[in-house]
């Protein structure tokens, strides 16, 4: 998260994992995280990536959203979503988060 090219710290970001069930029902698992001094937000799951999915569902995508409900530093922002690199870490390895197809 940046403003005028500078990282924004302490900004809440919604992180969504898109899932589809065996019955083709679509849903999202939602997580919230605050940005750090570099403007990055992250969620740590003890279960790892395997714990992101519900039973009989598969992960089909990831997204990050900024949905301000009040002004940030006296500036009101519009709701937005943007593409951003989303990675998964396992031990020392960092790679794109996995997707599962049928």
mmCIF file of N, CA and C in Angstrom:
data_model
loop_
_atom_site.group_PDB
_atom_site.id
_atom_site.type_symbol
_atom_site.label_atom_id
_atom_site.label_comp_id
_atom_site.label_asym_id
_atom_site.label_seq_id
_atom_site.Cartn_x
_atom_site.Cartn_y
_atom_site.Cartn_z
ATOM 1 N N UNK A 1 0.858 -1.155 0.000
ATOM 2 C CA UNK A 1 0.000 0.000 0.000
ATOM 3 C C UNK A 1 0.912 1.227 0.000
ATOM 4 N N UNK A 2 0.704 2.080 -0.968
ATOM 5 C CA UNK A 2 1.492 3.307 -1.046
ATOM 6 C C UNK A 2 0.585 4.493 -1.319
ATOM 7 N N UNK A 3 1.079 5.659 -1.016
ATOM 8 C CA UNK A 3 0.430 6.913 -1.388
ATOM 9 C C UNK A 3 1.520 7.831 -1.896
ATOM 10 N N UNK A 4 1.333 8.339 -3.097
ATOM 11 C CA UNK A 4 2.340 9.182 -3.736
ATOM 12 C C UNK A 4 3.704 8.495 -3.765
ATOM 13 N N UNK A 5 3.698 7.166 -3.966
ATOM 14 C CA UNK A 5 4.937 6.413 -4.065
ATOM 15 C C UNK A 5 5.593 6.075 -2.737
ATOM 16 N N UNK A 6 4.967 6.443 -1.631
ATOM 17 C CA UNK A 6 5.541 6.177 -0.306
ATOM 18 C C UNK A 6 4.707 5.123 0.416
ATOM 19 N N UNK A 7 5.366 4.186 1.099
ATOM 20 C CA UNK A 7 4.628 3.146 1.822
ATOM 21 C C UNK A 7 3.741 3.738 2.914
ATOM 22 N N UNK A 8 2.563 3.140 3.091
ATOM 23 C CA UNK A 8 1.660 3.522 4.173
ATOM 24 C C UNK A 8 1.645 2.399 5.207
ATOM 25 N N UNK A 9 1.961 2.729 6.436
ATOM 26 C CA UNK A 9 1.945 1.761 7.524
ATOM 27 C C UNK A 9 0.625 1.848 8.282
ATOM 28 N N UNK A 10 0.257 0.757 8.939
ATOM 29 C CA UNK A 10 -0.923 0.687 9.812
ATOM 30 C C UNK A 10 -2.235 0.899 9.065
ATOM 31 N N UNK A 11 -2.295 0.437 7.826
ATOM 32 C CA UNK A 11 -3.515 0.515 7.033
ATOM 33 C C UNK A 11 -4.102 -0.891 6.956
ATOM 34 N N UNK A 12 -5.389 -1.036 7.270
ATOM 35 C CA UNK A 12 -5.997 -2.362 7.236
ATOM 36 C C UNK A 12 -6.324 -2.765 5.796
ATOM 37 N N UNK A 13 -5.913 -3.972 5.448
ATOM 38 C CA UNK A 13 -6.143 -4.540 4.127
ATOM 39 C C UNK A 13 -6.922 -5.838 4.309
ATOM 40 N N UNK A 14 -7.898 -6.066 3.428
ATOM 41 C CA UNK A 14 -8.644 -7.320 3.448
ATOM 42 C C UNK A 14 -8.002 -8.251 2.433
ATOM 43 N N UNK A 15 -7.636 -9.441 2.885
ATOM 44 C CA UNK A 15 -7.043 -10.447 2.021
ATOM 45 C C UNK A 15 -8.072 -11.554 1.831
ATOM 46 N N UNK A 16 -8.351 -11.906 0.592
ATOM 47 C CA UNK A 16 -9.390 -12.884 0.292
ATOM 48 C C UNK A 16 -8.810 -14.069 -0.466
ATOM 49 N N UNK A 17 -9.244 -15.254 -0.065
ATOM 50 C CA UNK A 17 -8.912 -16.486 -0.774
ATOM 51 C C UNK A 17 -10.209 -16.957 -1.415
ATOM 52 N N UNK A 18 -10.235 -17.054 -2.748
ATOM 53 C CA UNK A 18 -11.432 -17.474 -3.473
ATOM 54 C C UNK A 18 -11.458 -18.997 -3.535
ATOM 55 N N UNK A 19 -12.625 -19.554 -3.205
ATOM 56 C CA UNK A 19 -12.791 -21.005 -3.160
ATOM 57 C C UNK A 19 -13.995 -21.414 -3.995
ATOM 58 N N UNK A 20 -13.958 -22.621 -4.530
ATOM 59 C CA UNK A 20 -15.114 -23.190 -5.207
ATOM 60 C C UNK A 20 -15.303 -24.605 -4.670
ATOM 61 N N UNK A 21 -16.558 -24.938 -4.388
ATOM 62 C CA UNK A 21 -16.873 -26.242 -3.837
ATOM 63 C C UNK A 21 -17.149 -27.269 -4.914
ATOM 64 N N UNK A 22 -17.250 -28.523 -4.481
ATOM 65 C CA UNK A 22 -17.569 -29.601 -5.419
ATOM 66 C C UNK A 22 -18.898 -29.357 -6.119
ATOM 67 N N UNK A 23 -19.804 -28.605 -5.457
ATOM 68 C CA UNK A 23 -21.111 -28.292 -6.051
ATOM 69 C C UNK A 23 -21.065 -27.017 -6.889
ATOM 70 N N UNK A 24 -19.847 -26.501 -7.170
ATOM 71 C CA UNK A 24 -19.595 -25.296 -7.950
ATOM 72 C C UNK A 24 -20.019 -24.010 -7.234
ATOM 73 N N UNK A 25 -20.281 -24.090 -5.922
ATOM 74 C CA UNK A 25 -20.592 -22.895 -5.138
ATOM 75 C C UNK A 25 -19.294 -22.133 -4.874
ATOM 76 N N UNK A 26 -19.326 -20.804 -5.119
ATOM 77 C CA UNK A 26 -18.153 -19.953 -4.915
ATOM 78 C C UNK A 26 -18.266 -19.216 -3.587
ATOM 79 N N UNK A 27 -17.144 -19.081 -2.898
ATOM 80 C CA UNK A 27 -17.101 -18.362 -1.628
ATOM 81 C C UNK A 27 -15.707 -17.796 -1.424
ATOM 82 N N UNK A 28 -15.537 -17.015 -0.373
ATOM 83 C CA UNK A 28 -14.226 -16.467 -0.029
ATOM 84 C C UNK A 28 -13.942 -16.703 1.446
ATOM 85 N N UNK A 29 -12.696 -16.983 1.746
ATOM 86 C CA UNK A 29 -12.206 -16.982 3.119
ATOM 87 C C UNK A 29 -11.515 -15.627 3.287
ATOM 88 N N UNK A 30 -11.923 -14.855 4.290
ATOM 89 C CA UNK A 30 -11.415 -13.493 4.454
ATOM 90 C C UNK A 30 -10.495 -13.387 5.660
ATOM 91 N N UNK A 31 -9.450 -12.585 5.498
ATOM 92 C CA UNK A 31 -8.493 -12.308 6.550
ATOM 93 C C UNK A 31 -8.183 -10.817 6.516
ATOM 94 N N UNK A 32 -7.852 -10.246 7.639
ATOM 95 C CA UNK A 32 -7.518 -8.832 7.707
ATOM 96 C C UNK A 32 -6.122 -8.682 8.295
ATOM 97 N N UNK A 33 -5.368 -7.742 7.744
ATOM 98 C CA UNK A 33 -4.018 -7.482 8.227
ATOM 99 C C UNK A 33 -3.700 -6.012 8.062
ATOM 100 N N UNK A 34 -2.878 -5.487 8.945
ATOM 101 C CA UNK A 34 -2.407 -4.103 8.839
ATOM 102 C C UNK A 34 -1.073 -4.080 8.107
ATOM 103 N N UNK A 35 -0.868 -3.049 7.308
ATOM 104 C CA UNK A 35 0.395 -2.919 6.590
ATOM 105 C C UNK A 35 1.516 -2.591 7.567
ATOM 106 N N UNK A 36 2.723 -3.023 7.188
ATOM 107 C CA UNK A 36 3.901 -2.720 7.994
ATOM 108 C C UNK A 36 4.549 -1.435 7.479
ATOM 109 N N UNK A 37 5.732 -1.120 7.957
ATOM 110 C CA UNK A 37 6.418 0.117 7.567
ATOM 111 C C UNK A 37 6.717 0.175 6.076
ATOM 112 N N UNK A 38 6.794 -0.993 5.413
ATOM 113 C CA UNK A 38 7.049 -1.049 3.967
ATOM 114 C C UNK A 38 5.770 -1.046 3.151
ATOM 115 N N UNK A 39 4.600 -0.958 3.812
ATOM 116 C CA UNK A 39 3.327 -0.961 3.120
ATOM 117 C C UNK A 39 2.831 -2.355 2.759
ATOM 118 N N UNK A 40 3.464 -3.394 3.303
ATOM 119 C CA UNK A 40 3.084 -4.779 3.016
ATOM 120 C C UNK A 40 2.150 -5.305 4.101
ATOM 121 N N UNK A 41 1.182 -6.115 3.704
ATOM 122 C CA UNK A 41 0.280 -6.775 4.647
ATOM 123 C C UNK A 41 0.463 -8.279 4.489
ATOM 124 N N UNK A 42 0.391 -8.998 5.597
ATOM 125 C CA UNK A 42 0.528 -10.450 5.506
ATOM 126 C C UNK A 42 -0.299 -11.131 6.580
ATOM 127 N N UNK A 43 -0.642 -12.369 6.290
ATOM 128 C CA UNK A 43 -1.373 -13.220 7.219
ATOM 129 C C UNK A 43 -0.573 -14.496 7.381
ATOM 130 N N UNK A 44 -0.400 -14.924 8.612
ATOM 131 C CA UNK A 44 0.293 -16.176 8.885
ATOM 132 C C UNK A 44 -0.722 -17.194 9.373
ATOM 133 N N UNK A 45 -0.750 -18.334 8.736
ATOM 134 C CA UNK A 45 -1.671 -19.419 9.101
ATOM 135 C C UNK A 45 -0.846 -20.599 9.596
ATOM 136 N N UNK A 46 -1.082 -21.013 10.816
ATOM 137 C CA UNK A 46 -0.347 -22.137 11.391
ATOM 138 C C UNK A 46 -0.505 -23.383 10.515
ATOM 139 N N UNK A 47 -1.689 -23.551 9.915
ATOM 140 C CA UNK A 47 -1.954 -24.709 9.072
ATOM 141 C C UNK A 47 -1.334 -24.577 7.691
ATOM 142 N N UNK A 48 -0.791 -23.419 7.377
ATOM 143 C CA UNK A 48 -0.209 -23.186 6.064
ATOM 144 C C UNK A 48 -1.271 -23.058 4.992
ATOM 145 N N UNK A 49 -0.855 -23.170 3.754
ATOM 146 C CA UNK A 49 -1.769 -23.027 2.621
ATOM 147 C C UNK A 49 -2.851 -24.097 2.672
ATOM 148 N N UNK A 50 -2.518 -25.282 3.143
ATOM 149 C CA UNK A 50 -3.505 -26.367 3.206
ATOM 150 C C UNK A 50 -4.691 -25.986 4.084
ATOM 151 N N UNK A 51 -4.484 -25.113 5.063
ATOM 152 C CA UNK A 51 -5.554 -24.705 5.957
ATOM 153 C C UNK A 51 -6.434 -23.597 5.406
ATOM 154 N N UNK A 52 -6.172 -23.128 4.207
ATOM 155 C CA UNK A 52 -6.977 -22.051 3.633
ATOM 156 C C UNK A 52 -8.310 -22.530 3.071
ATOM 157 N N UNK A 53 -8.372 -23.765 2.680
ATOM 158 C CA UNK A 53 -9.555 -24.272 2.007
ATOM 159 C C UNK A 53 -10.499 -24.963 2.977
ATOM 160 N N UNK A 54 -11.794 -24.887 2.668
ATOM 161 C CA UNK A 54 -12.815 -25.592 3.428
ATOM 162 C C UNK A 54 -12.908 -27.022 2.897
ATOM 163 N N UNK A 55 -13.498 -27.947 3.680
ATOM 164 C CA UNK A 55 -13.692 -29.308 3.156
ATOM 165 C C UNK A 55 -14.490 -29.275 1.845
ATOM 166 N N UNK A 56 -14.094 -30.104 0.910
ATOM 167 C CA UNK A 56 -14.754 -30.229 -0.398
ATOM 168 C C UNK A 56 -14.688 -28.943 -1.224
ATOM 169 N N UNK A 57 -13.702 -28.093 -0.976
ATOM 170 C CA UNK A 57 -13.479 -26.873 -1.753
ATOM 171 C C UNK A 57 -12.040 -26.859 -2.234
ATOM 172 N N UNK A 58 -11.781 -26.068 -3.277
ATOM 173 C CA UNK A 58 -10.414 -25.868 -3.746
ATOM 174 C C UNK A 58 -10.157 -24.372 -3.906
ATOM 175 N N UNK A 59 -8.915 -23.979 -3.717
ATOM 176 C CA UNK A 59 -8.514 -22.578 -3.852
ATOM 177 C C UNK A 59 -8.392 -22.248 -5.335
ATOM 178 N N UNK A 60 -9.064 -21.167 -5.763
ATOM 179 C CA UNK A 60 -9.009 -20.767 -7.172
ATOM 180 C C UNK A 60 -8.403 -19.381 -7.378
ATOM 181 N N UNK A 61 -8.169 -18.625 -6.297
ATOM 182 C CA UNK A 61 -7.578 -17.302 -6.472
ATOM 183 C C UNK A 61 -7.335 -16.591 -5.158
ATOM 184 N N UNK A 62 -6.606 -15.493 -5.253
ATOM 185 C CA UNK A 62 -6.258 -14.663 -4.106
ATOM 186 C C UNK A 62 -6.444 -13.201 -4.488
ATOM 187 N N UNK A 63 -6.826 -12.354 -3.535
ATOM 188 C CA UNK A 63 -6.991 -10.925 -3.815
ATOM 189 C C UNK A 63 -6.728 -10.125 -2.548
ATOM 190 N N UNK A 64 -6.411 -8.851 -2.741
ATOM 191 C CA UNK A 64 -6.237 -7.924 -1.628
ATOM 192 C C UNK A 64 -7.075 -6.682 -1.908
ATOM 193 N N UNK A 65 -7.737 -6.166 -0.871
ATOM 194 C CA UNK A 65 -8.624 -5.008 -1.013
ATOM 195 C C UNK A 65 -8.325 -3.976 0.057
ATOM 196 N N UNK A 66 -8.490 -2.729 -0.300
ATOM 197 C CA UNK A 66 -8.410 -1.612 0.642
ATOM 198 C C UNK A 66 -9.807 -1.022 0.693
ATOM 199 N N UNK A 67 -10.454 -1.122 1.837
ATOM 200 C CA UNK A 67 -11.831 -0.658 1.988
ATOM 201 C C UNK A 67 -11.916 0.295 3.177
ATOM 202 N N UNK A 68 -11.517 1.539 3.001
ATOM 203 C CA UNK A 68 -11.513 2.474 4.131
ATOM 204 C C UNK A 68 -12.924 2.858 4.558
ATOM 205 N N UNK A 69 -13.131 2.881 5.859
ATOM 206 C CA UNK A 69 -14.416 3.315 6.397
ATOM 207 C C UNK A 69 -14.317 4.723 6.973
ATOM 208 N N UNK A 70 -13.102 5.183 7.179
ATOM 209 C CA UNK A 70 -12.894 6.524 7.720
ATOM 210 C C UNK A 70 -11.630 7.107 7.093
ATOM 211 N N UNK A 71 -11.461 8.414 7.179
ATOM 212 C CA UNK A 71 -10.271 9.042 6.582
ATOM 213 C C UNK A 71 -8.974 8.480 7.159
ATOM 214 N N UNK A 72 -7.963 8.442 6.336
ATOM 215 C CA UNK A 72 -6.628 8.015 6.729
ATOM 216 C C UNK A 72 -5.722 9.234 6.631
ATOM 217 N N UNK A 73 -5.130 9.639 7.735
ATOM 218 C CA UNK A 73 -4.307 10.851 7.774
ATOM 219 C C UNK A 73 -5.074 12.055 7.221
ATOM 220 N N UNK A 74 -6.341 12.151 7.618
ATOM 221 C CA UNK A 74 -7.248 13.249 7.263
ATOM 222 C C UNK A 74 -7.595 13.284 5.767
ATOM 223 N N UNK A 75 -7.349 12.179 5.051
ATOM 224 C CA UNK A 75 -7.704 12.087 3.639
ATOM 225 C C UNK A 75 -8.709 10.951 3.488
ATOM 226 N N UNK A 76 -9.838 11.233 2.828
ATOM 227 C CA UNK A 76 -10.845 10.206 2.576
ATOM 228 C C UNK A 76 -10.507 9.497 1.260
ATOM 229 N N UNK A 77 -10.463 8.175 1.303
ATOM 230 C CA UNK A 77 -10.143 7.386 0.120
ATOM 231 C C UNK A 77 -11.359 6.596 -0.318
ATOM 232 N N UNK A 78 -11.416 6.307 -1.607
ATOM 233 C CA UNK A 78 -12.478 5.456 -2.147
ATOM 234 C C UNK A 78 -12.088 4.002 -1.956
ATOM 235 N N UNK A 79 -13.107 3.145 -1.922
ATOM 236 C CA UNK A 79 -12.877 1.712 -1.868
ATOM 237 C C UNK A 79 -12.112 1.330 -3.119
ATOM 238 N N UNK A 80 -11.147 0.446 -2.987
ATOM 239 C CA UNK A 80 -10.413 0.030 -4.173
ATOM 240 C C UNK A 80 -9.871 -1.379 -4.008
ATOM 241 N N UNK A 81 -9.589 -1.963 -5.134
ATOM 242 C CA UNK A 81 -8.850 -3.223 -5.151
ATOM 243 C C UNK A 81 -7.796 -3.062 -6.231
ATOM 244 N N UNK A 82 -6.701 -3.743 -6.051
ATOM 245 C CA UNK A 82 -5.625 -3.612 -7.019
ATOM 246 C C UNK A 82 -4.845 -4.901 -7.082
ATOM 247 N N UNK A 83 -4.271 -5.128 -8.214
ATOM 248 C CA UNK A 83 -3.409 -6.284 -8.342
ATOM 249 C C UNK A 83 -2.142 -6.053 -7.545
ATOM 250 N N UNK A 84 -1.690 -7.091 -6.907
ATOM 251 C CA UNK A 84 -0.452 -7.018 -6.139
ATOM 252 C C UNK A 84 0.137 -8.410 -6.089
ATOM 253 N N UNK A 85 1.449 -8.501 -5.998
ATOM 254 C CA UNK A 85 2.033 -9.827 -5.876
ATOM 255 C C UNK A 85 1.578 -10.458 -4.556
ATOM 256 N N UNK A 86 1.010 -11.639 -4.632
ATOM 257 C CA UNK A 86 0.588 -12.360 -3.441
ATOM 258 C C UNK A 86 1.382 -13.654 -3.433
ATOM 259 N N UNK A 87 2.137 -13.863 -2.372
ATOM 260 C CA UNK A 87 3.010 -15.031 -2.287
ATOM 261 C C UNK A 87 2.717 -15.822 -1.021
ATOM 262 N N UNK A 88 3.129 -17.056 -1.036
ATOM 263 C CA UNK A 88 3.024 -17.930 0.125
ATOM 264 C C UNK A 88 4.435 -18.311 0.554
ATOM 265 N N UNK A 89 4.648 -18.347 1.855
ATOM 266 C CA UNK A 89 5.954 -18.692 2.404
ATOM 267 C C UNK A 89 5.836 -20.013 3.143
ATOM 268 N N UNK A 90 6.788 -20.884 2.902
ATOM 269 C CA UNK A 90 6.887 -22.145 3.621
ATOM 270 C C UNK A 90 8.339 -22.290 4.030
ATOM 271 N N UNK A 91 8.593 -22.148 5.330
ATOM 272 C CA UNK A 91 9.981 -22.137 5.783
ATOM 273 C C UNK A 91 10.674 -20.924 5.209
ATOM 274 N N UNK A 92 11.775 -21.134 4.507
ATOM 275 C CA UNK A 92 12.513 -20.032 3.877
ATOM 276 C C UNK A 92 12.089 -19.795 2.433
ATOM 277 N N UNK A 93 11.239 -20.661 1.882
ATOM 278 C CA UNK A 93 10.837 -20.551 0.478
ATOM 279 C C UNK A 93 9.643 -19.618 0.330
ATOM 280 N N UNK A 94 9.711 -18.714 -0.653
ATOM 281 C CA UNK A 94 8.613 -17.818 -0.985
ATOM 282 C C UNK A 94 8.287 -18.039 -2.452
ATOM 283 N N UNK A 95 7.016 -18.327 -2.745
ATOM 284 C CA UNK A 95 6.606 -18.604 -4.122
ATOM 285 C C UNK A 95 5.154 -18.194 -4.302
ATOM 286 N N UNK A 96 4.675 -18.148 -5.553
ATOM 287 C CA UNK A 96 3.251 -17.847 -5.753
ATOM 288 C C UNK A 96 2.384 -18.854 -4.999
ATOM 289 N N UNK A 97 1.271 -18.385 -4.468
ATOM 290 C CA UNK A 97 0.370 -19.280 -3.745
ATOM 291 C C UNK A 97 -0.232 -20.279 -4.718
ATOM 292 N N UNK A 98 -0.381 -21.530 -4.292
ATOM 293 C CA UNK A 98 -0.872 -22.565 -5.203
ATOM 294 C C UNK A 98 -2.367 -22.469 -5.472
ATOM 295 N N UNK A 99 -2.748 -22.885 -6.659
ATOM 296 C CA UNK A 99 -4.155 -23.026 -7.054
ATOM 297 C C UNK A 99 -4.380 -24.493 -7.354
ATOM 298 N N UNK A 100 -5.575 -24.961 -7.081
ATOM 299 C CA UNK A 100 -5.902 -26.355 -7.378
ATOM 300 C C UNK A 100 -7.017 -26.405 -8.397
ATOM 301 N N UNK A 101 -6.800 -27.131 -9.446
ATOM 302 C CA UNK A 101 -7.826 -27.363 -10.462
ATOM 303 C C UNK A 101 -8.383 -28.756 -10.241
ATOM 304 N N UNK A 102 -9.548 -29.025 -10.859
ATOM 305 C CA UNK A 102 -10.137 -30.373 -10.735
ATOM 306 C C UNK A 102 -9.213 -31.410 -11.285
#
